[in-house]
PDB file of C-alpha atoms in Angstrom:
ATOM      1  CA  UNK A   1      14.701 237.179 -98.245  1.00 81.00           C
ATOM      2  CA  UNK A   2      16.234 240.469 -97.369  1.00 92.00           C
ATOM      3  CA  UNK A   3      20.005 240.559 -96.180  1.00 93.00           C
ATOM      4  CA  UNK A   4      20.926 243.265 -93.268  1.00 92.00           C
ATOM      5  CA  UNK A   5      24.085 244.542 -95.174  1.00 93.00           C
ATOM      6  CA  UNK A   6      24.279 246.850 -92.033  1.00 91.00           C
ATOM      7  CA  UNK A   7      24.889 243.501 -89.515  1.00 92.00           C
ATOM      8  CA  UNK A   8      26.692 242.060 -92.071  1.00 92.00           C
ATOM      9  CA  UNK A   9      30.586 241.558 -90.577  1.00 92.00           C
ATOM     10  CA  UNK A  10      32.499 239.171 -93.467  1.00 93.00           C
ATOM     11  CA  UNK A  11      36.190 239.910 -92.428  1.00 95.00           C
ATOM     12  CA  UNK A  12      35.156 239.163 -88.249  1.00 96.00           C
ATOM     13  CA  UNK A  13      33.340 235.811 -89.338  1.00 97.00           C
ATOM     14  CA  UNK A  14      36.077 234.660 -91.733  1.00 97.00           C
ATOM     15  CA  UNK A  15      38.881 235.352 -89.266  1.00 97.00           C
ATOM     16  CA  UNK A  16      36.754 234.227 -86.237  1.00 97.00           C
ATOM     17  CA  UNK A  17      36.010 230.711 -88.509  1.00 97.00           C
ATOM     18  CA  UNK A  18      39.888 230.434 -89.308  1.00 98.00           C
ATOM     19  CA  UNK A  19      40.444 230.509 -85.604  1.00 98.00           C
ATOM     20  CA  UNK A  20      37.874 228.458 -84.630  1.00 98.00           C
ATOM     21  CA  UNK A  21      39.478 225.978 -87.635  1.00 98.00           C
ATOM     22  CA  UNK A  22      43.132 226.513 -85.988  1.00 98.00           C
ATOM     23  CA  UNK A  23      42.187 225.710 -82.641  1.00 98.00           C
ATOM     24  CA  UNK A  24      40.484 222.240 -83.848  1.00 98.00           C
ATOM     25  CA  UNK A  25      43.437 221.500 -86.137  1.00 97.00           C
ATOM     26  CA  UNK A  26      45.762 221.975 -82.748  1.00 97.00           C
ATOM     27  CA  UNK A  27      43.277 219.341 -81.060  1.00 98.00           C
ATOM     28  CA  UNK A  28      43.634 217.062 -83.905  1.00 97.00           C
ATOM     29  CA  UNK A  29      47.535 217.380 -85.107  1.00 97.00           C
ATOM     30  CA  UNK A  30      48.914 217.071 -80.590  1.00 97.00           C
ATOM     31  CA  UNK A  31      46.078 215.945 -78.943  1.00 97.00           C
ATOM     32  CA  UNK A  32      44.853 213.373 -82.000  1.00 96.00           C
ATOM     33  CA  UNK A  33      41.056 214.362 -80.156  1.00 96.00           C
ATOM     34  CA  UNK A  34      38.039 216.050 -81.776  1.00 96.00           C
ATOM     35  CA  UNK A  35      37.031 219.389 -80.511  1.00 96.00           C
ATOM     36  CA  UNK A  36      33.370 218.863 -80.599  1.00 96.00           C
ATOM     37  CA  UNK A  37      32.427 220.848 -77.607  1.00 97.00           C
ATOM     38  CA  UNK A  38      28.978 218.829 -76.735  1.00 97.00           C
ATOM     39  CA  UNK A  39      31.313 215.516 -76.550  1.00 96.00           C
ATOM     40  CA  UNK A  40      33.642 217.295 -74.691  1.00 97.00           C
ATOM     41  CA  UNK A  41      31.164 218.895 -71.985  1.00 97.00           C
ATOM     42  CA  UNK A  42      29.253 215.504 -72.377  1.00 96.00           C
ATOM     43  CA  UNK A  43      32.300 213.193 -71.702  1.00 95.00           C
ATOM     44  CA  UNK A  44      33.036 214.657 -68.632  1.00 96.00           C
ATOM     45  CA  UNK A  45      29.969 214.225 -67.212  1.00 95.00           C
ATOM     46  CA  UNK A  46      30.394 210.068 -68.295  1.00 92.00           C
ATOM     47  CA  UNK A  47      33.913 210.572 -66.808  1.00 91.00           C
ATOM     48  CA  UNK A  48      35.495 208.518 -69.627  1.00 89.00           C
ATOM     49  CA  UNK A  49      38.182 207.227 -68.176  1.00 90.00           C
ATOM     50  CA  UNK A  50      41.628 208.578 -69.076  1.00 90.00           C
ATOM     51  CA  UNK A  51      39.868 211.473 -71.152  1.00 95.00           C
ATOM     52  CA  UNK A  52      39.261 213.788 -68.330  1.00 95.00           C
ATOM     53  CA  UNK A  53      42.565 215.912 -68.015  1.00 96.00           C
ATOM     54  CA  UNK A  54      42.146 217.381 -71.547  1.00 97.00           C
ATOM     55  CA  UNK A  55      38.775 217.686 -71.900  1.00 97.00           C
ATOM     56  CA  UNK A  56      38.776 220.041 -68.601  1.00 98.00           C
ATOM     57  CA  UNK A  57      42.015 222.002 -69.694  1.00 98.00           C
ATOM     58  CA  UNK A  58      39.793 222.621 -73.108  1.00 98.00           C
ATOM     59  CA  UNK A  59      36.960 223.313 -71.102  1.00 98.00           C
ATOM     60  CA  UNK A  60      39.000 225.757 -68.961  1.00 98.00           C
ATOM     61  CA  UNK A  61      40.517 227.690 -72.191  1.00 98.00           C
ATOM     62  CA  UNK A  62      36.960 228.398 -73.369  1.00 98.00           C
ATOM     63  CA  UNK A  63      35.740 229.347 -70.283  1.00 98.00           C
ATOM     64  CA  UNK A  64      39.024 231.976 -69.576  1.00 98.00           C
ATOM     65  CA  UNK A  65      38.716 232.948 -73.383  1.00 97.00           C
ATOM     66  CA  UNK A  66      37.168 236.188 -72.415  1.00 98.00           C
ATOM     67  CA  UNK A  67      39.036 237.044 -69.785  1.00 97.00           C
ATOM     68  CA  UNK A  68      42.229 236.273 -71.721  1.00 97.00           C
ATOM     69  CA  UNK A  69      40.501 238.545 -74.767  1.00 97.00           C
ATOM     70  CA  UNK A  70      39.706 241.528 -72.296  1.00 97.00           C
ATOM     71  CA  UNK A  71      43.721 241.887 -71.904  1.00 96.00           C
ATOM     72  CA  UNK A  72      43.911 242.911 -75.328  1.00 93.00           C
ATOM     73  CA  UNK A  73      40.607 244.172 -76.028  1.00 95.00           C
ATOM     74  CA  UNK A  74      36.947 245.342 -75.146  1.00 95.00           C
ATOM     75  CA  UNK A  75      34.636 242.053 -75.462  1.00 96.00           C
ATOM     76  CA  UNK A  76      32.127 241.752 -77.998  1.00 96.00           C
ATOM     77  CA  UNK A  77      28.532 242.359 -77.911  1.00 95.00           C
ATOM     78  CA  UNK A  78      26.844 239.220 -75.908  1.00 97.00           C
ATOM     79  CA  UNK A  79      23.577 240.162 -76.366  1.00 97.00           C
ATOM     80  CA  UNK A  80      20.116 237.578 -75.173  1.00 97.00           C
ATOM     81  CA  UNK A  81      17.146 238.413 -75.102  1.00 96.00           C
ATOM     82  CA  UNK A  82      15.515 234.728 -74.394  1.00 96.00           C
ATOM     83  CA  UNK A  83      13.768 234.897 -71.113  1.00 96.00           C
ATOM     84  CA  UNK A  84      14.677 232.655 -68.116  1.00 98.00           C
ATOM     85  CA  UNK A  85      12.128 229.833 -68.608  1.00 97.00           C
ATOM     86  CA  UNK A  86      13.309 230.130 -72.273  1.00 97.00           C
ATOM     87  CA  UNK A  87      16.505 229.836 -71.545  1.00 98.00           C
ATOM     88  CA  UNK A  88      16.434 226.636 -69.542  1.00 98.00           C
ATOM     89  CA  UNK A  89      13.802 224.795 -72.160  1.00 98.00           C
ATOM     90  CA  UNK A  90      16.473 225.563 -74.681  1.00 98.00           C
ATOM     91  CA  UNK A  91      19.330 224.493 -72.628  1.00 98.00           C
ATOM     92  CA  UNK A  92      17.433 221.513 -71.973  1.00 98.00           C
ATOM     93  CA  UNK A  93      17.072 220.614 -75.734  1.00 98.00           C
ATOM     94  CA  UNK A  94      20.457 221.465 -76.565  1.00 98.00           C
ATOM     95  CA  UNK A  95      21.847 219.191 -73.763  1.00 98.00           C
ATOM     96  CA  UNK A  96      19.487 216.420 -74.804  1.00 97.00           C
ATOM     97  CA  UNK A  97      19.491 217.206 -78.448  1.00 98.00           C
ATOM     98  CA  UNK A  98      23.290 216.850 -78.746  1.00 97.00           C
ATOM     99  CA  UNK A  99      24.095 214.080 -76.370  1.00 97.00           C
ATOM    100  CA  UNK A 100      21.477 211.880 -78.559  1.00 96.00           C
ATOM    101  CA  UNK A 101      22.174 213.195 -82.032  1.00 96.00           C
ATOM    102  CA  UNK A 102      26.119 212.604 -80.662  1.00 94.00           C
ATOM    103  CA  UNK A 103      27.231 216.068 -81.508  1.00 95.00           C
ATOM    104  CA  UNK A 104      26.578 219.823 -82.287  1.00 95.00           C
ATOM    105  CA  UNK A 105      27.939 222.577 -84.134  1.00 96.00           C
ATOM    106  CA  UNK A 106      31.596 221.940 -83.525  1.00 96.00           C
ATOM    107  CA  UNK A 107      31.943 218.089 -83.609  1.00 95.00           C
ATOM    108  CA  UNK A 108      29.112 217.239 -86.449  1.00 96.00           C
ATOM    109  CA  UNK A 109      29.295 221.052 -88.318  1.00 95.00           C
ATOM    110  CA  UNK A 110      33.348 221.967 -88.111  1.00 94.00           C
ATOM    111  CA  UNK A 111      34.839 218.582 -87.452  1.00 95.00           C
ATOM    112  CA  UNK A 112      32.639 216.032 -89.182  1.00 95.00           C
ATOM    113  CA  UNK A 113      31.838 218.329 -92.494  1.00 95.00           C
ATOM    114  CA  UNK A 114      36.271 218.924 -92.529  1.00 95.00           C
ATOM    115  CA  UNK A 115      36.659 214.658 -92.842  1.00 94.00           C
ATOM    116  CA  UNK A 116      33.384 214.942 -94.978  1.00 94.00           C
ATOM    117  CA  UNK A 117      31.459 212.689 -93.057  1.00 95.00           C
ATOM    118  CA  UNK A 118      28.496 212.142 -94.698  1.00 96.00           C
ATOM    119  CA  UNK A 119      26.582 210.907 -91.041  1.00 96.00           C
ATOM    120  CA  UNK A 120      27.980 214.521 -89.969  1.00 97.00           C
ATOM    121  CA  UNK A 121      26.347 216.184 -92.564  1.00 97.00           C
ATOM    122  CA  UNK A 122      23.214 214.785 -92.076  1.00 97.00           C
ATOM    123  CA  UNK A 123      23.371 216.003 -88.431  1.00 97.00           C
ATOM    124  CA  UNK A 124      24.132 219.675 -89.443  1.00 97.00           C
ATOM    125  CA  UNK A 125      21.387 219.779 -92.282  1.00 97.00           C
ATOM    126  CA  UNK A 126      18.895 218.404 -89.157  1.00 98.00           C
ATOM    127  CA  UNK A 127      20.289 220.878 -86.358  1.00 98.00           C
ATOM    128  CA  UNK A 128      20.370 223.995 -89.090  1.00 98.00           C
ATOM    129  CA  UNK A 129      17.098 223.030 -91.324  1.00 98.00           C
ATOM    130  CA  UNK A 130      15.484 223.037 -86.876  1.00 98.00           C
ATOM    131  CA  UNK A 131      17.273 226.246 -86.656  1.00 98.00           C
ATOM    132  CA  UNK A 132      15.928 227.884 -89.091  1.00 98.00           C
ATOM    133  CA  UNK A 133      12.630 226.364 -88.758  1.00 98.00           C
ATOM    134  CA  UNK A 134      12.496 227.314 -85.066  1.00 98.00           C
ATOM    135  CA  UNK A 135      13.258 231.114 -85.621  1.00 97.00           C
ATOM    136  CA  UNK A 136      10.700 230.854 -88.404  1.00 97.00           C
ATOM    137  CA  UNK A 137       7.551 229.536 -86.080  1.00 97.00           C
ATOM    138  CA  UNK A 138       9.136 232.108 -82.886  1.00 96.00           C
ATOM    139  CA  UNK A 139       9.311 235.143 -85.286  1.00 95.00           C
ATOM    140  CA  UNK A 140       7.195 234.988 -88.075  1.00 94.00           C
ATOM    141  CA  UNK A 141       4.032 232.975 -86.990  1.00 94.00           C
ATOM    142  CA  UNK A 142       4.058 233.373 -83.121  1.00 92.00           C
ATOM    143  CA  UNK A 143       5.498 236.966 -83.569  1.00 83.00           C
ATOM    144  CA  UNK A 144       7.282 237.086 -80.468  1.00 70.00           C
TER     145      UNK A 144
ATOM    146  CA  UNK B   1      50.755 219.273 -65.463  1.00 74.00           C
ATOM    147  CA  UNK B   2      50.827 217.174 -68.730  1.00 88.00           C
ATOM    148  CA  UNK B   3      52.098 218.676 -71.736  1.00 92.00           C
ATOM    149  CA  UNK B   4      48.597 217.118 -74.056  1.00 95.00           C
ATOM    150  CA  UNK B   5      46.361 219.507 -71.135  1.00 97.00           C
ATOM    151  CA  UNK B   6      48.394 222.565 -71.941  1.00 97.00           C
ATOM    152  CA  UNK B   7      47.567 222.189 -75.754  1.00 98.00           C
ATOM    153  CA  UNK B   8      43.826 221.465 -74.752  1.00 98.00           C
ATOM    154  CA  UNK B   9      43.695 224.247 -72.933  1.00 98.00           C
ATOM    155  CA  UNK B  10      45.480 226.323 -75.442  1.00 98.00           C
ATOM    156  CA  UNK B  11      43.124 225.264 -78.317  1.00 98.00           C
ATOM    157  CA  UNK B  12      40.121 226.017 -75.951  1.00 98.00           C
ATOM    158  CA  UNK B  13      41.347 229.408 -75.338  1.00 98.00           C
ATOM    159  CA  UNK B  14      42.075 230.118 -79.343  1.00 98.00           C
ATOM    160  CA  UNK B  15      38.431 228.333 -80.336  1.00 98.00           C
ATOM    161  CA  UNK B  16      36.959 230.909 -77.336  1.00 98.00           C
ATOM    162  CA  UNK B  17      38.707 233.709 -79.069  1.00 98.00           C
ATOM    163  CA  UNK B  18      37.561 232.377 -82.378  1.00 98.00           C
ATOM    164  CA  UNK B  19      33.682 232.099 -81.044  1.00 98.00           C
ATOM    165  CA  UNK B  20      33.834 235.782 -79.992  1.00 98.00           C
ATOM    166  CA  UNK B  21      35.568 237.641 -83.098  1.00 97.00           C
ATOM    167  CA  UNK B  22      33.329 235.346 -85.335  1.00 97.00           C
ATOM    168  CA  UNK B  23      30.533 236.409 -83.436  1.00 96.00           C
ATOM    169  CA  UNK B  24      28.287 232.817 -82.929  1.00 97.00           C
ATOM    170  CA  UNK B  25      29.334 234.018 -79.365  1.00 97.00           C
ATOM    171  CA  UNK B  26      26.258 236.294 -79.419  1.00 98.00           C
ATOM    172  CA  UNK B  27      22.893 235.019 -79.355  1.00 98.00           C
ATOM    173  CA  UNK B  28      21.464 237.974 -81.098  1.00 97.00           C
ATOM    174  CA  UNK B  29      23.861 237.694 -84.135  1.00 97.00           C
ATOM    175  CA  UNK B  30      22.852 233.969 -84.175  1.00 98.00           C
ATOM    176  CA  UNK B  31      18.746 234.782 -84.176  1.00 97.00           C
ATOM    177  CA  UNK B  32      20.017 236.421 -87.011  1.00 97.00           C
ATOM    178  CA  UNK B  33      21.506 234.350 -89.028  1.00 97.00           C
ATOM    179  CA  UNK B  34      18.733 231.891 -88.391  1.00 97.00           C
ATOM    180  CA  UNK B  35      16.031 234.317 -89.343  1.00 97.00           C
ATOM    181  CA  UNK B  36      16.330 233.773 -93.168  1.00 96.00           C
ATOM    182  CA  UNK B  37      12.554 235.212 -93.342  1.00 94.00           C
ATOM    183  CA  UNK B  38      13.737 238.657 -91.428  1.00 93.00           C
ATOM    184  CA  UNK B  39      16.653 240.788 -91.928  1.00 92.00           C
ATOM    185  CA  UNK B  40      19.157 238.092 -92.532  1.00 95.00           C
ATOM    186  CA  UNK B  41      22.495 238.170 -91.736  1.00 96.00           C
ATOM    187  CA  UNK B  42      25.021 235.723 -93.626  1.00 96.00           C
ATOM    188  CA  UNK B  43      27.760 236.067 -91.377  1.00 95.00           C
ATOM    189  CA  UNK B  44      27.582 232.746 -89.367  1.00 95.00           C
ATOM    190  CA  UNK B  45      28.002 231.162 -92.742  1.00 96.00           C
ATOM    191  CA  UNK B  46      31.319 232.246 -93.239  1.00 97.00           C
ATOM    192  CA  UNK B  47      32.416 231.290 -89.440  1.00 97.00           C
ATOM    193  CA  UNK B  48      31.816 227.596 -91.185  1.00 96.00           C
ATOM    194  CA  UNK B  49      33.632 227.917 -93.815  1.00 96.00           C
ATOM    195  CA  UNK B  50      36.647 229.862 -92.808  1.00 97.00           C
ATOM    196  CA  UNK B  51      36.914 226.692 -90.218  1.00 97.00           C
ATOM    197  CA  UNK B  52      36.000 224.148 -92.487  1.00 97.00           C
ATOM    198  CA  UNK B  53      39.064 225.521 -95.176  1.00 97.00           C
ATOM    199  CA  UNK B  54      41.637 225.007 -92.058  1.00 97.00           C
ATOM    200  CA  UNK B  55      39.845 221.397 -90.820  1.00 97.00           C
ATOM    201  CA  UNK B  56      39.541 219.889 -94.417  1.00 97.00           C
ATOM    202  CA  UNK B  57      43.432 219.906 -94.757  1.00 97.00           C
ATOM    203  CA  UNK B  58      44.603 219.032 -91.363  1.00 96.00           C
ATOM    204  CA  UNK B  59      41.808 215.955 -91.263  1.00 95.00           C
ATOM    205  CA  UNK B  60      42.904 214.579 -94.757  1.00 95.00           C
ATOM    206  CA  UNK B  61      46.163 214.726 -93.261  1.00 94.00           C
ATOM    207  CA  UNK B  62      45.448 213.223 -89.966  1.00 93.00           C
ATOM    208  CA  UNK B  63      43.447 209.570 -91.754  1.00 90.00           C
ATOM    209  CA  UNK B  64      45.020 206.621 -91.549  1.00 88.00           C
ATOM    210  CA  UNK B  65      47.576 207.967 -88.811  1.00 93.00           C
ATOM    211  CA  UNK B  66      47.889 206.323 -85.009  1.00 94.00           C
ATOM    212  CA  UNK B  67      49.696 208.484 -83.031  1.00 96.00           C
ATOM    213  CA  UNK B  68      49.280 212.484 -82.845  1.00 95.00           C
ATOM    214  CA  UNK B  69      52.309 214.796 -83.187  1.00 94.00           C
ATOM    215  CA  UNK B  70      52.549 214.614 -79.113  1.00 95.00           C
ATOM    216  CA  UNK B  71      52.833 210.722 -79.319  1.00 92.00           C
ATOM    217  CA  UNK B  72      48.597 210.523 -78.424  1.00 94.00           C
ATOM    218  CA  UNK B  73      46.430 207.552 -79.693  1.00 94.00           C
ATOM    219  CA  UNK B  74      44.228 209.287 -82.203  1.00 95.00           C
ATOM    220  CA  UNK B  75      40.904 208.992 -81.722  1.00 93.00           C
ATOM    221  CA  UNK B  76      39.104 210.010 -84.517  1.00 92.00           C
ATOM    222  CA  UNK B  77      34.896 208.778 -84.892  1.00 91.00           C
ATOM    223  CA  UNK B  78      34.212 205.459 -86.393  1.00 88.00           C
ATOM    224  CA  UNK B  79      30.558 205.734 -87.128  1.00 89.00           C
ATOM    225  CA  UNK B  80      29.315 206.352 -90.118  1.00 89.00           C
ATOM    226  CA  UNK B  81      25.738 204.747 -90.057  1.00 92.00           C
ATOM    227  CA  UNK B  82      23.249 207.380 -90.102  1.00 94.00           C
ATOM    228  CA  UNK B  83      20.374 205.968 -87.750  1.00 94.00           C
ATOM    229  CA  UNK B  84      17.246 207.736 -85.765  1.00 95.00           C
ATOM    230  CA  UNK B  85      19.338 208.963 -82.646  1.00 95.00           C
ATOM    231  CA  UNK B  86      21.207 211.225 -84.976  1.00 96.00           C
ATOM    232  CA  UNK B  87      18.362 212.700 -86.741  1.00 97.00           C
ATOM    233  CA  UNK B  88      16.117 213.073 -83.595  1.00 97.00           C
ATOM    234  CA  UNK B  89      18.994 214.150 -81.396  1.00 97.00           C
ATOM    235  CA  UNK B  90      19.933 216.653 -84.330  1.00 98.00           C
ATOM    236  CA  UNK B  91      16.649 218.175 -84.656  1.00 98.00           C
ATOM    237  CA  UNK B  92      16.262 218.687 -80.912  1.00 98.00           C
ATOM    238  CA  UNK B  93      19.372 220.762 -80.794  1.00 98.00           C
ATOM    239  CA  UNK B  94      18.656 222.386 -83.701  1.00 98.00           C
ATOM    240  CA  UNK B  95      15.174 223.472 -81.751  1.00 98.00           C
ATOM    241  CA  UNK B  96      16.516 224.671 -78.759  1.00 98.00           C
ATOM    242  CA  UNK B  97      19.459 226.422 -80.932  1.00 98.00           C
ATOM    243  CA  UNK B  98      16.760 228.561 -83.021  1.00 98.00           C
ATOM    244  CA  UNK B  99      15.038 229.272 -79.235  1.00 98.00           C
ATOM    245  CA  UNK B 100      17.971 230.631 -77.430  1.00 98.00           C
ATOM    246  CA  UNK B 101      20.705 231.304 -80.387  1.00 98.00           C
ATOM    247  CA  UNK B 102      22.982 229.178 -78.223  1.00 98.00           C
ATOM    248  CA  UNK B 103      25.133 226.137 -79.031  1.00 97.00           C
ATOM    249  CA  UNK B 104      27.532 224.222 -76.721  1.00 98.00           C
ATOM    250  CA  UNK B 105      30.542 226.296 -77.524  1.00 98.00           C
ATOM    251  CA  UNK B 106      29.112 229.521 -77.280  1.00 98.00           C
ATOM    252  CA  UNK B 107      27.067 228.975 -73.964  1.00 98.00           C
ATOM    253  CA  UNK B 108      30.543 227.917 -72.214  1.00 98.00           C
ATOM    254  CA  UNK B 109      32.485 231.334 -73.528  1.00 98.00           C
ATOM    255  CA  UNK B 110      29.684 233.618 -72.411  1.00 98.00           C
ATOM    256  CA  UNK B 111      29.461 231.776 -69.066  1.00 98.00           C
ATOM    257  CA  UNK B 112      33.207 232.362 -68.982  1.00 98.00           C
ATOM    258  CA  UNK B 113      31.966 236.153 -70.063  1.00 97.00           C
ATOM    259  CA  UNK B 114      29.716 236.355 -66.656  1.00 96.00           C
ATOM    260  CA  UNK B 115      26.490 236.810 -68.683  1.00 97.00           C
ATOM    261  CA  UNK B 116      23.909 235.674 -65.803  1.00 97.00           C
ATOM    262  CA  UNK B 117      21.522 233.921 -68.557  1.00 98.00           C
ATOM    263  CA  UNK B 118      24.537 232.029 -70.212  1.00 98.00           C
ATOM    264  CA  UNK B 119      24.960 230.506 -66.637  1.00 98.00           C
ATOM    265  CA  UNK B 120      21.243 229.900 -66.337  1.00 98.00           C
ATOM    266  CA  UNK B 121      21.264 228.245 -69.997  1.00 98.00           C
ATOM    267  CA  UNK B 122      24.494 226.204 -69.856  1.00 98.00           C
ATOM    268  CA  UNK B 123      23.271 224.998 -66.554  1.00 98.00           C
ATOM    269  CA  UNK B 124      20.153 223.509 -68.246  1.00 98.00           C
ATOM    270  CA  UNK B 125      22.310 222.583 -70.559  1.00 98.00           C
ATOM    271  CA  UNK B 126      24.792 220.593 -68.396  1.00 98.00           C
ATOM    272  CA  UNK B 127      21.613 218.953 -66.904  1.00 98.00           C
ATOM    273  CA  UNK B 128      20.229 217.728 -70.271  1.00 98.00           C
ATOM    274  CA  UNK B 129      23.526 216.195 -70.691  1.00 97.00           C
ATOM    275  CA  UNK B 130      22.819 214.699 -67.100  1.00 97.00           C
ATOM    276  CA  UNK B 131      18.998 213.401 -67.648  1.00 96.00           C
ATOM    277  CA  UNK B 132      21.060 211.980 -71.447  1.00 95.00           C
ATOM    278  CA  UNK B 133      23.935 209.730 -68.900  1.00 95.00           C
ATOM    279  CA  UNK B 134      21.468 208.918 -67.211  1.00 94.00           C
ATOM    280  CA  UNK B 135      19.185 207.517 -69.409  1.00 91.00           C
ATOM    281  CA  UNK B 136      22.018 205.952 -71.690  1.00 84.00           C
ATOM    282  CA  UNK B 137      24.127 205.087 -68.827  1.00 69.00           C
ATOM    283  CA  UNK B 138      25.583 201.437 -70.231  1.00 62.00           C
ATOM    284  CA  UNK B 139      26.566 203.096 -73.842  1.00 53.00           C
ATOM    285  CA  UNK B 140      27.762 206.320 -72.760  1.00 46.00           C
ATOM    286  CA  UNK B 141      30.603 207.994 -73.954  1.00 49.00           C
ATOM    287  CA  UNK B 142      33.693 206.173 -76.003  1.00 49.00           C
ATOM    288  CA  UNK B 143      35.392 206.950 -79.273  1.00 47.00           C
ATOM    289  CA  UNK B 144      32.576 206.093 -81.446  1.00 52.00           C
ATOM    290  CA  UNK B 145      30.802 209.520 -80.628  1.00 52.00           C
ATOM    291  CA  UNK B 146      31.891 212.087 -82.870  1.00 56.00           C
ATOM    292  CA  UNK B 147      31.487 215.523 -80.718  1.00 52.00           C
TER     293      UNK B 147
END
């Protein structure tokens, strides 16, 4: 293993995981929801009833957080270089995938690892130990 | 408008701010991170943990409480079996995480962004979560699902 010292940004992750962590405890503390974005995208699409309002006005805030960002600041580097059919086999997994393994990133990874639930953890060692496996096949073996 | 949507939306907006300063907002960055075999770059790990320092605190306090600050049932996830739906459903997402470098979160920000192949993947994404309603249709949804 080599680490790219050069890519490395320590101070942007930190403060971009404490807001990340803010934002969830806000959920949690007024709303008394979970911010696990797969649920929340997911439960909208069940139309659980009386759970709709919120989960849009969430879904609205992340959608408007760039254009809310570009009044202070120049956005970010959003760089992908998946191609199309690529793109929609992967969104296709990650729909599927997180639906059936109820949650992703934010709901098993921030949210279920902060109660320390051990079911959570499971999920993020399966999603991350894929992760890494997946780049490892793409990159390394295929070459791509 | 009620005042529980305002928070959500607030929160939304903050966690979108929080996915593009931490970076997991950019698939490249996330290849990245994923590629421990390449140049790898530990950042992402730190996006974790700065959010896990805030959630551990604020979830400790929340057990055991009904109501939320704004009066709201609290509806935190019961489940704690760990059974094949959560292992399979992991390791698909996982898959299609390392293929793309984007997760849930992420996809909706850079949608929000304009980026024409967030649309196209959040679109596929929306529509896995489709083909998953409908296949699950009578146990969809409800408090017992932790994201």
């Amino acid at each position: 293993m080599t680490i790219d010292w050069s890519a490395f940004t320590p101070i942007s992750a930190l403060a971009g995981g404490v807001l990340i962590g803010v934002a969830t405890a806000l959920l949690l503390a007024l709303n008394g929801r979970i911010a696990g974005i797969s649920g929340i995208l997911g439960g909208l699409i069940d139309r659980t009833p009386g759970e709709t309002g919120w989960r849009l006005a969430f879904t609205l805030g992340l959608l408007l957080g760039p254009a809310a960002w570009l009044l202070f600041a120049a956005l970010p580097a959003i760089e992908i270089r998946a191609d199309y059919p690529m793109l929609v086999a992967a969104g296709l997994l990650v729909g599927i995938g997180t639906r059936y393994g109820s949650g992703c990133t934010s709901g098993h990874g921030v949210c279920g690892l902060s109660r320390l639930s051990p079911r959570s953890l499971v999920a993020t060692l399966m999603f991350m130990g894929a992760g890494f496996a997946t780049v490892f096949v793409v990159r390394h073996l295929l070459g791509a | 408008m009620k005042k529980t949507h305002l928070t959500a939306f607030i929160a939304g907006l903050l966690f979108g701010f929080g996915l593009l300063l931490s970076g997991l907002a950019n698939p490249a960055k996330v290849l990245a991170f994923l590629d421990l075999a390449g140049a790898w770059d530990p950042s992402l790990a730190l996006v974790m943990i700065g959010a896990i320092c805030v959630g551990l605190p604020v979830f400790y306090l929340a057990k055991g409480r009904d109501l939320s600050v704004l009066g709201e049932q609290m509806k935190l996830p019961k489940r704690s079996d760990i059974d094949r739906p959560l292992v399979i459903g992991g390791l698909l997402f996982g898959i299609g995480w390392g293929l793309a470098g984007f997760c849930p979160g992420p996809a909706i920000v850079a949608t929000g962004a304009g980026e024409i192949k967030a649309i196209v993947f959040t679109a596929a994404m929306l529509a896995g979560m489709g083909i998953f309603h409908l296949l699950n249709r009578p146990k969809a949804g409800g408090s017992d699902s932790p994201a």
